[in-house]
Amino acid sequence: MSLVIENPALGKNLYEFTIEKYHELSLSGLMPRNLELIFGGIVNKMTISPIHAKVVNKARRIIMENLPKNFSVRQESPITVQKLKSEPEPDLCIVEGSEDEYTNSHPTTAIWVIEISNTSLDLDRTKKKIYATADVSTYWIINLMKKEIEVYTNPMVGDYTTVEVYTIDDTISMPLPLTISIRLKDLV
C-alpha cells in the first residue's frame, strides 16, 4: 500500500510524501498541527472529544504510576516508520529509554501503542500494518463506540498474528514491562 487513497485515477495524480519532505513542509509552518503522515499521504487527525481526552488521560495516569524508570510514555508524539513512509502520532505509546534519547529523532518502534477510537476506527485499524512493521509488540485500539479493546500482539511481516477482543467488563493484563491488569470500565 503506497497511499491511503488507493483509487487508481486519484493515486497517479497525488504527491506521495517522504518523511523528509513531510518534516520540511511541517517546519515551514504551512501545515496545521493536526496532521500525520500515513503511507506517504497526509491525513487529517480526528478532533479530540471529551470522552477521548478522558480515556487518554486516565490511561496515561495508570501507566505512569506503574511504569519502570527506564521507559517513557509519549502522548500524541510521532513514531517514524521510514519503510512505509509513515509517521503516525498514537494517542499513547510506551518506549524504552528516557525522553532525552529522542531529542534528535522520533522513536522508530515502541513497546506498546494505544489508539483511542471514537470516530477513527478504520484509520486506527489501517495503522495496524504500520505498527506491526515497526515491530511494536502490542497494539491496543480502545473502541469507544463498541466499548471494546482490540489487542494485537506478535507482529510478523507487517501484521499481527494474534488478535483478542475484550469487552467492558473483561480484565486485561497490560503488556510488559507493566505487571498490572485493567478493565475498560475503569477507563470510560
JSON list of C-alpha atoms in Angstrom, two decimals:
[
{"chain": "A", "resi": 1, "resn": "MET", "atom": "CA", "xyz": [0.00, 0.00, 0.00]},
{"chain": "A", "resi": 2, "resn": "SER", "atom": "CA", "xyz": [1.64, 3.23, -1.10]},
{"chain": "A", "resi": 3, "resn": "LEU", "atom": "CA", "xyz": [-1.11, 5.72, -0.21]},
{"chain": "A", "resi": 4, "resn": "VAL", "atom": "CA", "xyz": [-4.17, 5.75, 1.98]},
{"chain": "A", "resi": 5, "resn": "ILE", "atom": "CA", "xyz": [-6.19, 6.63, -1.13]},
{"chain": "A", "resi": 6, "resn": "GLU", "atom": "CA", "xyz": [-5.88, 3.65, -3.47]},
{"chain": "A", "resi": 7, "resn": "ASN", "atom": "CA", "xyz": [-8.21, 4.81, -6.24]},
{"chain": "A", "resi": 8, "resn": "PRO", "atom": "CA", "xyz": [-6.07, 4.41, -9.41]},
{"chain": "A", "resi": 9, "resn": "ALA", "atom": "CA", "xyz": [-7.49, 7.55, -11.02]},
{"chain": "A", "resi": 10, "resn": "LEU", "atom": "CA", "xyz": [-6.58, 9.65, -7.98]},
{"chain": "A", "resi": 11, "resn": "GLY", "atom": "CA", "xyz": [-3.45, 7.80, -6.95]},
{"chain": "A", "resi": 12, "resn": "LYS", "atom": "CA", "xyz": [-1.48, 8.68, -10.08]},
{"chain": "A", "resi": 13, "resn": "ASN", "atom": "CA", "xyz": [-2.23, 12.38, -9.51]},
{"chain": "A", "resi": 14, "resn": "LEU", "atom": "CA", "xyz": [-1.34, 12.60, -5.84]},
{"chain": "A", "resi": 15, "resn": "TYR", "atom": "CA", "xyz": [2.02, 13.63, -4.49]},
{"chain": "A", "resi": 16, "resn": "GLU", "atom": "CA", "xyz": [3.45, 10.95, -2.22]},
{"chain": "A", "resi": 17, "resn": "PHE", "atom": "CA", "xyz": [5.42, 12.46, 0.66]},
{"chain": "A", "resi": 18, "resn": "THR", "atom": "CA", "xyz": [8.62, 11.08, 2.09]},
{"chain": "A", "resi": 19, "resn": "ILE", "atom": "CA", "xyz": [9.20, 11.58, 5.78]},
{"chain": "A", "resi": 20, "resn": "GLU", "atom": "CA", "xyz": [11.88, 14.17, 4.95]},
{"chain": "A", "resi": 21, "resn": "LYS", "atom": "CA", "xyz": [9.53, 16.20, 2.72]},
{"chain": "A", "resi": 22, "resn": "TYR", "atom": "CA", "xyz": [6.79, 15.92, 5.33]},
{"chain": "A", "resi": 23, "resn": "HIS", "atom": "CA", "xyz": [9.15, 17.30, 8.02]},
{"chain": "A", "resi": 24, "resn": "GLU", "atom": "CA", "xyz": [10.28, 20.08, 5.66]},
{"chain": "A", "resi": 25, "resn": "LEU", "atom": "CA", "xyz": [6.69, 21.11, 4.99]},
{"chain": "A", "resi": 26, "resn": "SER", "atom": "CA", "xyz": [5.82, 20.88, 8.67]},
{"chain": "A", "resi": 27, "resn": "LEU", "atom": "CA", "xyz": [8.77, 23.07, 9.69]},
{"chain": "A", "resi": 28, "resn": "SER", "atom": "CA", "xyz": [7.77, 25.67, 7.09]},
{"chain": "A", "resi": 29, "resn": "GLY", "atom": "CA", "xyz": [4.68, 26.49, 9.14]},
{"chain": "A", "resi": 30, "resn": "LEU", "atom": "CA", "xyz": [2.39, 25.88, 6.16]},
{"chain": "A", "resi": 31, "resn": "MET", "atom": "CA", "xyz": [0.67, 22.83, 7.66]},
{"chain": "A", "resi": 32, "resn": "PRO", "atom": "CA", "xyz": [-1.79, 22.77, 10.53]},
{"chain": "A", "resi": 33, "resn": "ARG", "atom": "CA", "xyz": [-0.77, 20.81, 13.63]},
{"chain": "A", "resi": 34, "resn": "ASN", "atom": "CA", "xyz": [-3.47, 18.12, 13.43]},
{"chain": "A", "resi": 35, "resn": "LEU", "atom": "CA", "xyz": [-1.96, 16.06, 10.60]},
{"chain": "A", "resi": 36, "resn": "GLU", "atom": "CA", "xyz": [0.02, 12.84, 10.39]},
{"chain": "A", "resi": 37, "resn": "LEU", "atom": "CA", "xyz": [1.84, 11.02, 7.61]},
{"chain": "A", "resi": 38, "resn": "ILE", "atom": "CA", "xyz": [0.26, 7.64, 6.79]},
{"chain": "A", "resi": 39, "resn": "PHE", "atom": "CA", "xyz": [1.65, 5.58, 3.87]},
{"chain": "A", "resi": 40, "resn": "GLY", "atom": "CA", "xyz": [3.02, 8.71, 2.20]},
{"chain": "A", "resi": 41, "resn": "GLY", "atom": "CA", "xyz": [-0.27, 10.60, 2.46]},
{"chain": "A", "resi": 42, "resn": "ILE", "atom": "CA", "xyz": [-1.01, 13.47, 4.81]},
{"chain": "A", "resi": 43, "resn": "VAL", "atom": "CA", "xyz": [-4.06, 12.59, 6.89]},
{"chain": "A", "resi": 44, "resn": "ASN", "atom": "CA", "xyz": [-6.17, 14.91, 9.00]},
{"chain": "A", "resi": 45, "resn": "LYS", "atom": "CA", "xyz": [-6.39, 13.69, 12.60]},
{"chain": "A", "resi": 46, "resn": "MET", "atom": "CA", "xyz": [-9.77, 13.48, 14.29]},
{"chain": "A", "resi": 47, "resn": "THR", "atom": "CA", "xyz": [-10.88, 16.16, 16.73]},
{"chain": "A", "resi": 48, "resn": "ILE", "atom": "CA", "xyz": [-10.40, 15.07, 20.32]},
{"chain": "A", "resi": 49, "resn": "SER", "atom": "CA", "xyz": [-13.77, 14.63, 22.03]},
{"chain": "A", "resi": 50, "resn": "PRO", "atom": "CA", "xyz": [-14.21, 14.93, 25.81]},
{"chain": "A", "resi": 51, "resn": "ILE", "atom": "CA", "xyz": [-14.55, 11.13, 26.25]},
{"chain": "A", "resi": 52, "resn": "HIS", "atom": "CA", "xyz": [-11.44, 10.57, 24.12]},
{"chain": "A", "resi": 53, "resn": "ALA", "atom": "CA", "xyz": [-9.44, 13.02, 26.24]},
{"chain": "A", "resi": 54, "resn": "LYS", "atom": "CA", "xyz": [-10.73, 11.44, 29.45]},
{"chain": "A", "resi": 55, "resn": "VAL", "atom": "CA", "xyz": [-9.72, 7.92, 28.40]},
{"chain": "A", "resi": 56, "resn": "VAL", "atom": "CA", "xyz": [-6.27, 9.04, 27.19]},
{"chain": "A", "resi": 57, "resn": "ASN", "atom": "CA", "xyz": [-5.60, 10.92, 30.42]},
{"chain": "A", "resi": 58, "resn": "LYS", "atom": "CA", "xyz": [-6.83, 8.10, 32.68]},
{"chain": "A", "resi": 59, "resn": "ALA", "atom": "CA", "xyz": [-4.80, 5.50, 30.77]},
{"chain": "A", "resi": 60, "resn": "ARG", "atom": "CA", "xyz": [-1.70, 7.71, 30.85]},
{"chain": "A", "resi": 61, "resn": "ARG", "atom": "CA", "xyz": [-2.04, 8.21, 34.62]},
{"chain": "A", "resi": 62, "resn": "ILE", "atom": "CA", "xyz": [-2.40, 4.47, 35.30]},
{"chain": "A", "resi": 63, "resn": "ILE", "atom": "CA", "xyz": [0.55, 3.65, 33.06]},
{"chain": "A", "resi": 64, "resn": "MET", "atom": "CA", "xyz": [2.78, 6.38, 34.55]},
{"chain": "A", "resi": 65, "resn": "GLU", "atom": "CA", "xyz": [2.04, 5.18, 38.08]},
{"chain": "A", "resi": 66, "resn": "ASN", "atom": "CA", "xyz": [3.22, 1.66, 37.20]},
{"chain": "A", "resi": 67, "resn": "LEU", "atom": "CA", "xyz": [5.93, 2.14, 34.57]},
{"chain": "A", "resi": 68, "resn": "PRO", "atom": "CA", "xyz": [9.56, 1.29, 35.42]},
{"chain": "A", "resi": 69, "resn": "LYS", "atom": "CA", "xyz": [12.01, 4.20, 35.26]},
{"chain": "A", "resi": 70, "resn": "ASN", "atom": "CA", "xyz": [13.78, 3.07, 32.08]},
{"chain": "A", "resi": 71, "resn": "PHE", "atom": "CA", "xyz": [10.63, 3.59, 29.97]},
{"chain": "A", "resi": 72, "resn": "SER", "atom": "CA", "xyz": [8.74, 6.69, 28.81]},
{"chain": "A", "resi": 73, "resn": "VAL", "atom": "CA", "xyz": [5.13, 7.44, 27.94]},
{"chain": "A", "resi": 74, "resn": "ARG", "atom": "CA", "xyz": [4.63, 9.60, 24.85]},
{"chain": "A", "resi": 75, "resn": "GLN", "atom": "CA", "xyz": [1.28, 11.22, 24.08]},
{"chain": "A", "resi": 76, "resn": "GLU", "atom": "CA", "xyz": [0.36, 12.17, 20.50]},
{"chain": "A", "resi": 77, "resn": "SER", "atom": "CA", "xyz": [4.04, 12.04, 19.54]},
{"chain": "A", "resi": 78, "resn": "PRO", "atom": "CA", "xyz": [5.33, 10.54, 16.30]},
{"chain": "A", "resi": 79, "resn": "ILE", "atom": "CA", "xyz": [6.80, 7.13, 15.62]},
{"chain": "A", "resi": 80, "resn": "THR", "atom": "CA", "xyz": [8.88, 7.16, 12.43]},
{"chain": "A", "resi": 81, "resn": "VAL", "atom": "CA", "xyz": [8.46, 4.19, 10.07]},
{"chain": "A", "resi": 82, "resn": "GLN", "atom": "CA", "xyz": [10.63, 5.01, 7.05]},
{"chain": "A", "resi": 83, "resn": "LYS", "atom": "CA", "xyz": [9.87, 1.77, 5.22]},
{"chain": "A", "resi": 84, "resn": "LEU", "atom": "CA", "xyz": [6.17, 2.71, 4.93]},
{"chain": "A", "resi": 85, "resn": "LYS", "atom": "CA", "xyz": [6.61, 6.50, 4.60]},
{"chain": "A", "resi": 86, "resn": "SER", "atom": "CA", "xyz": [4.64, 6.88, 7.80]},
{"chain": "A", "resi": 87, "resn": "GLU", "atom": "CA", "xyz": [4.81, 8.90, 10.96]},
{"chain": "A", "resi": 88, "resn": "PRO", "atom": "CA", "xyz": [1.65, 8.19, 12.97]},
{"chain": "A", "resi": 89, "resn": "GLU", "atom": "CA", "xyz": [1.06, 10.03, 16.23]},
{"chain": "A", "resi": 90, "resn": "PRO", "atom": "CA", "xyz": [-0.60, 7.49, 18.53]},
{"chain": "A", "resi": 91, "resn": "ASP", "atom": "CA", "xyz": [-2.65, 8.65, 21.47]},
{"chain": "A", "resi": 92, "resn": "LEU", "atom": "CA", "xyz": [-0.20, 6.89, 23.79]},
{"chain": "A", "resi": 93, "resn": "CYS", "atom": "CA", "xyz": [2.92, 4.85, 23.30]},
{"chain": "A", "resi": 94, "resn": "ILE", "atom": "CA", "xyz": [5.44, 3.36, 25.67]},
{"chain": "A", "resi": 95, "resn": "VAL", "atom": "CA", "xyz": [9.04, 3.43, 24.52]},
{"chain": "A", "resi": 96, "resn": "GLU", "atom": "CA", "xyz": [12.23, 2.19, 26.05]},
{"chain": "A", "resi": 97, "resn": "GLY", "atom": "CA", "xyz": [14.53, 4.89, 27.42]},
{"chain": "A", "resi": 98, "resn": "SER", "atom": "CA", "xyz": [14.08, 8.45, 28.60]},
{"chain": "A", "resi": 99, "resn": "GLU", "atom": "CA", "xyz": [12.64, 11.37, 26.64]},
{"chain": "A", "resi": 100, "resn": "ASP", "atom": "CA", "xyz": [16.19, 12.73, 26.32]},
{"chain": "A", "resi": 101, "resn": "GLU", "atom": "CA", "xyz": [17.02, 9.84, 23.97]},
{"chain": "A", "resi": 102, "resn": "TYR", "atom": "CA", "xyz": [14.57, 11.28, 21.42]},
{"chain": "A", "resi": 103, "resn": "THR", "atom": "CA", "xyz": [15.95, 14.81, 21.13]},
{"chain": "A", "resi": 104, "resn": "ASN", "atom": "CA", "xyz": [17.17, 14.47, 17.53]},
{"chain": "A", "resi": 105, "resn": "SER", "atom": "CA", "xyz": [14.79, 11.86, 16.15]},
{"chain": "A", "resi": 106, "resn": "HIS", "atom": "CA", "xyz": [11.49, 10.22, 16.92]},
{"chain": "A", "resi": 107, "resn": "PRO", "atom": "CA", "xyz": [11.44, 6.61, 18.08]},
{"chain": "A", "resi": 108, "resn": "THR", "atom": "CA", "xyz": [11.17, 4.02, 15.32]},
{"chain": "A", "resi": 109, "resn": "THR", "atom": "CA", "xyz": [9.38, 1.47, 17.48]},
{"chain": "A", "resi": 110, "resn": "ALA", "atom": "CA", "xyz": [7.57, 1.17, 20.81]},
{"chain": "A", "resi": 111, "resn": "ILE", "atom": "CA", "xyz": [6.80, -1.50, 23.36]},
{"chain": "A", "resi": 112, "resn": "TRP", "atom": "CA", "xyz": [3.10, -0.69, 23.31]},
{"chain": "A", "resi": 113, "resn": "VAL", "atom": "CA", "xyz": [0.86, 1.67, 21.31]},
{"chain": "A", "resi": 114, "resn": "ILE", "atom": "CA", "xyz": [-2.67, 2.70, 22.26]},
{"chain": "A", "resi": 115, "resn": "GLU", "atom": "CA", "xyz": [-5.15, 4.43, 19.95]},
{"chain": "A", "resi": 116, "resn": "ILE", "atom": "CA", "xyz": [-8.46, 5.63, 21.36]},
{"chain": "A", "resi": 117, "resn": "SER", "atom": "CA", "xyz": [-11.10, 5.27, 18.67]},
{"chain": "A", "resi": 118, "resn": "ASN", "atom": "CA", "xyz": [-14.34, 7.20, 18.80]},
{"chain": "A", "resi": 119, "resn": "THR", "atom": "CA", "xyz": [-14.77, 8.02, 15.11]},
{"chain": "A", "resi": 120, "resn": "SER", "atom": "CA", "xyz": [-11.41, 6.86, 13.71]},
{"chain": "A", "resi": 121, "resn": "LEU", "atom": "CA", "xyz": [-11.73, 3.05, 13.84]},
{"chain": "A", "resi": 122, "resn": "ASP", "atom": "CA", "xyz": [-10.99, 2.44, 10.14]},
{"chain": "A", "resi": 123, "resn": "LEU", "atom": "CA", "xyz": [-7.87, 4.61, 10.24]},
{"chain": "A", "resi": 124, "resn": "ASP", "atom": "CA", "xyz": [-6.72, 3.05, 13.53]},
{"chain": "A", "resi": 125, "resn": "ARG", "atom": "CA", "xyz": [-7.10, -0.42, 12.02]},
{"chain": "A", "resi": 126, "resn": "THR", "atom": "CA", "xyz": [-5.16, 0.75, 8.94]},
{"chain": "A", "resi": 127, "resn": "LYS", "atom": "CA", "xyz": [-2.32, 1.85, 11.24]},
{"chain": "A", "resi": 128, "resn": "LYS", "atom": "CA", "xyz": [-2.03, -1.75, 12.45]},
{"chain": "A", "resi": 129, "resn": "LYS", "atom": "CA", "xyz": [0.26, -2.51, 9.47]},
{"chain": "A", "resi": 130, "resn": "ILE", "atom": "CA", "xyz": [2.48, 0.45, 10.33]},
{"chain": "A", "resi": 131, "resn": "TYR", "atom": "CA", "xyz": [2.86, -0.55, 13.96]},
{"chain": "A", "resi": 132, "resn": "ALA", "atom": "CA", "xyz": [3.46, -4.22, 13.10]},
{"chain": "A", "resi": 133, "resn": "THR", "atom": "CA", "xyz": [6.12, -3.18, 10.55]},
{"chain": "A", "resi": 134, "resn": "ALA", "atom": "CA", "xyz": [7.73, -1.01, 13.26]},
{"chain": "A", "resi": 135, "resn": "ASP", "atom": "CA", "xyz": [7.80, -4.13, 15.47]},
{"chain": "A", "resi": 136, "resn": "VAL", "atom": "CA", "xyz": [5.53, -2.62, 18.12]},
{"chain": "A", "resi": 137, "resn": "SER", "atom": "CA", "xyz": [4.98, -5.60, 20.43]},
{"chain": "A", "resi": 138, "resn": "THR", "atom": "CA", "xyz": [1.45, -4.73, 21.50]},
{"chain": "A", "resi": 139, "resn": "TYR", "atom": "CA", "xyz": [-1.14, -2.51, 19.83]},
{"chain": "A", "resi": 140, "resn": "TRP", "atom": "CA", "xyz": [-4.42, -1.65, 21.54]},
{"chain": "A", "resi": 141, "resn": "ILE", "atom": "CA", "xyz": [-7.39, 0.01, 19.89]},
{"chain": "A", "resi": 142, "resn": "ILE", "atom": "CA", "xyz": [-9.84, 1.16, 22.53]},
{"chain": "A", "resi": 143, "resn": "ASN", "atom": "CA", "xyz": [-13.10, 1.21, 20.59]},
{"chain": "A", "resi": 144, "resn": "LEU", "atom": "CA", "xyz": [-15.35, 3.66, 22.45]},
{"chain": "A", "resi": 145, "resn": "MET", "atom": "CA", "xyz": [-18.36, 3.02, 20.19]},
{"chain": "A", "resi": 146, "resn": "LYS", "atom": "CA", "xyz": [-18.50, -0.72, 20.92]},
{"chain": "A", "resi": 147, "resn": "LYS", "atom": "CA", "xyz": [-16.91, -0.47, 24.39]},
{"chain": "A", "resi": 148, "resn": "GLU", "atom": "CA", "xyz": [-14.21, -2.97, 23.44]},
{"chain": "A", "resi": 149, "resn": "ILE", "atom": "CA", "xyz": [-10.44, -3.20, 23.39]},
{"chain": "A", "resi": 150, "resn": "GLU", "atom": "CA", "xyz": [-8.82, -4.84, 20.39]},
{"chain": "A", "resi": 151, "resn": "VAL", "atom": "CA", "xyz": [-5.44, -6.23, 21.42]},
{"chain": "A", "resi": 152, "resn": "TYR", "atom": "CA", "xyz": [-2.95, -7.04, 18.66]},
{"chain": "A", "resi": 153, "resn": "THR", "atom": "CA", "xyz": [0.26, -8.91, 19.55]},
{"chain": "A", "resi": 154, "resn": "ASN", "atom": "CA", "xyz": [3.05, -10.91, 17.93]},
{"chain": "A", "resi": 155, "resn": "PRO", "atom": "CA", "xyz": [3.99, -8.68, 14.97]},
{"chain": "A", "resi": 156, "resn": "MET", "atom": "CA", "xyz": [5.30, -10.55, 11.95]},
{"chain": "A", "resi": 157, "resn": "VAL", "atom": "CA", "xyz": [5.90, -9.35, 8.39]},
{"chain": "A", "resi": 158, "resn": "GLY", "atom": "CA", "xyz": [3.73, -6.23, 8.66]},
{"chain": "A", "resi": 159, "resn": "ASP", "atom": "CA", "xyz": [0.78, -7.73, 10.51]},
{"chain": "A", "resi": 160, "resn": "TYR", "atom": "CA", "xyz": [-0.12, -9.08, 13.93]},
{"chain": "A", "resi": 161, "resn": "THR", "atom": "CA", "xyz": [-0.56, -12.83, 14.28]},
{"chain": "A", "resi": 162, "resn": "THR", "atom": "CA", "xyz": [-2.67, -12.66, 17.44]},
{"chain": "A", "resi": 163, "resn": "VAL", "atom": "CA", "xyz": [-5.85, -10.62, 17.92]},
{"chain": "A", "resi": 164, "resn": "GLU", "atom": "CA", "xyz": [-8.02, -10.66, 21.03]},
{"chain": "A", "resi": 165, "resn": "VAL", "atom": "CA", "xyz": [-11.11, -8.56, 21.72]},
{"chain": "A", "resi": 166, "resn": "TYR", "atom": "CA", "xyz": [-12.10, -7.67, 25.28]},
{"chain": "A", "resi": 167, "resn": "THR", "atom": "CA", "xyz": [-15.40, -6.23, 26.44]},
{"chain": "A", "resi": 168, "resn": "ILE", "atom": "CA", "xyz": [-16.02, -3.51, 29.00]},
{"chain": "A", "resi": 169, "resn": "ASP", "atom": "CA", "xyz": [-16.09, -5.94, 31.97]},
{"chain": "A", "resi": 170, "resn": "ASP", "atom": "CA", "xyz": [-13.12, -8.11, 30.96]},
{"chain": "A", "resi": 171, "resn": "THR", "atom": "CA", "xyz": [-9.86, -7.84, 32.85]},
{"chain": "A", "resi": 172, "resn": "ILE", "atom": "CA", "xyz": [-6.87, -7.26, 30.57]},
{"chain": "A", "resi": 173, "resn": "SER", "atom": "CA", "xyz": [-3.23, -7.67, 31.55]},
{"chain": "A", "resi": 174, "resn": "MET", "atom": "CA", "xyz": [-1.18, -4.71, 30.47]},
{"chain": "A", "resi": 175, "resn": "PRO", "atom": "CA", "xyz": [1.87, -5.73, 28.43]},
{"chain": "A", "resi": 176, "resn": "LEU", "atom": "CA", "xyz": [5.32, -5.93, 29.91]},
{"chain": "A", "resi": 177, "resn": "PRO", "atom": "CA", "xyz": [7.03, -4.01, 31.41]},
{"chain": "A", "resi": 178, "resn": "LEU", "atom": "CA", "xyz": [3.81, -3.34, 33.35]},
{"chain": "A", "resi": 179, "resn": "THR", "atom": "CA", "xyz": [2.55, -6.06, 35.65]},
{"chain": "A", "resi": 180, "resn": "ILE", "atom": "CA", "xyz": [-0.98, -4.87, 36.34]},
{"chain": "A", "resi": 181, "resn": "SER", "atom": "CA", "xyz": [-4.41, -5.55, 34.88]},
{"chain": "A", "resi": 182, "resn": "ILE", "atom": "CA", "xyz": [-7.19, -3.18, 33.96]},
{"chain": "A", "resi": 183, "resn": "ARG", "atom": "CA", "xyz": [-10.82, -3.21, 32.85]},
{"chain": "A", "resi": 184, "resn": "LEU", "atom": "CA", "xyz": [-12.13, -0.93, 30.13]},
{"chain": "A", "resi": 185, "resn": "LYS", "atom": "CA", "xyz": [-14.85, 0.23, 32.52]},
{"chain": "A", "resi": 186, "resn": "ASP", "atom": "CA", "xyz": [-12.06, 1.68, 34.70]},
{"chain": "A", "resi": 187, "resn": "LEU", "atom": "CA", "xyz": [-11.14, 3.99, 31.81]},
{"chain": "A", "resi": 188, "resn": "VAL", "atom": "CA", "xyz": [-14.53, 5.02, 30.45]}
]
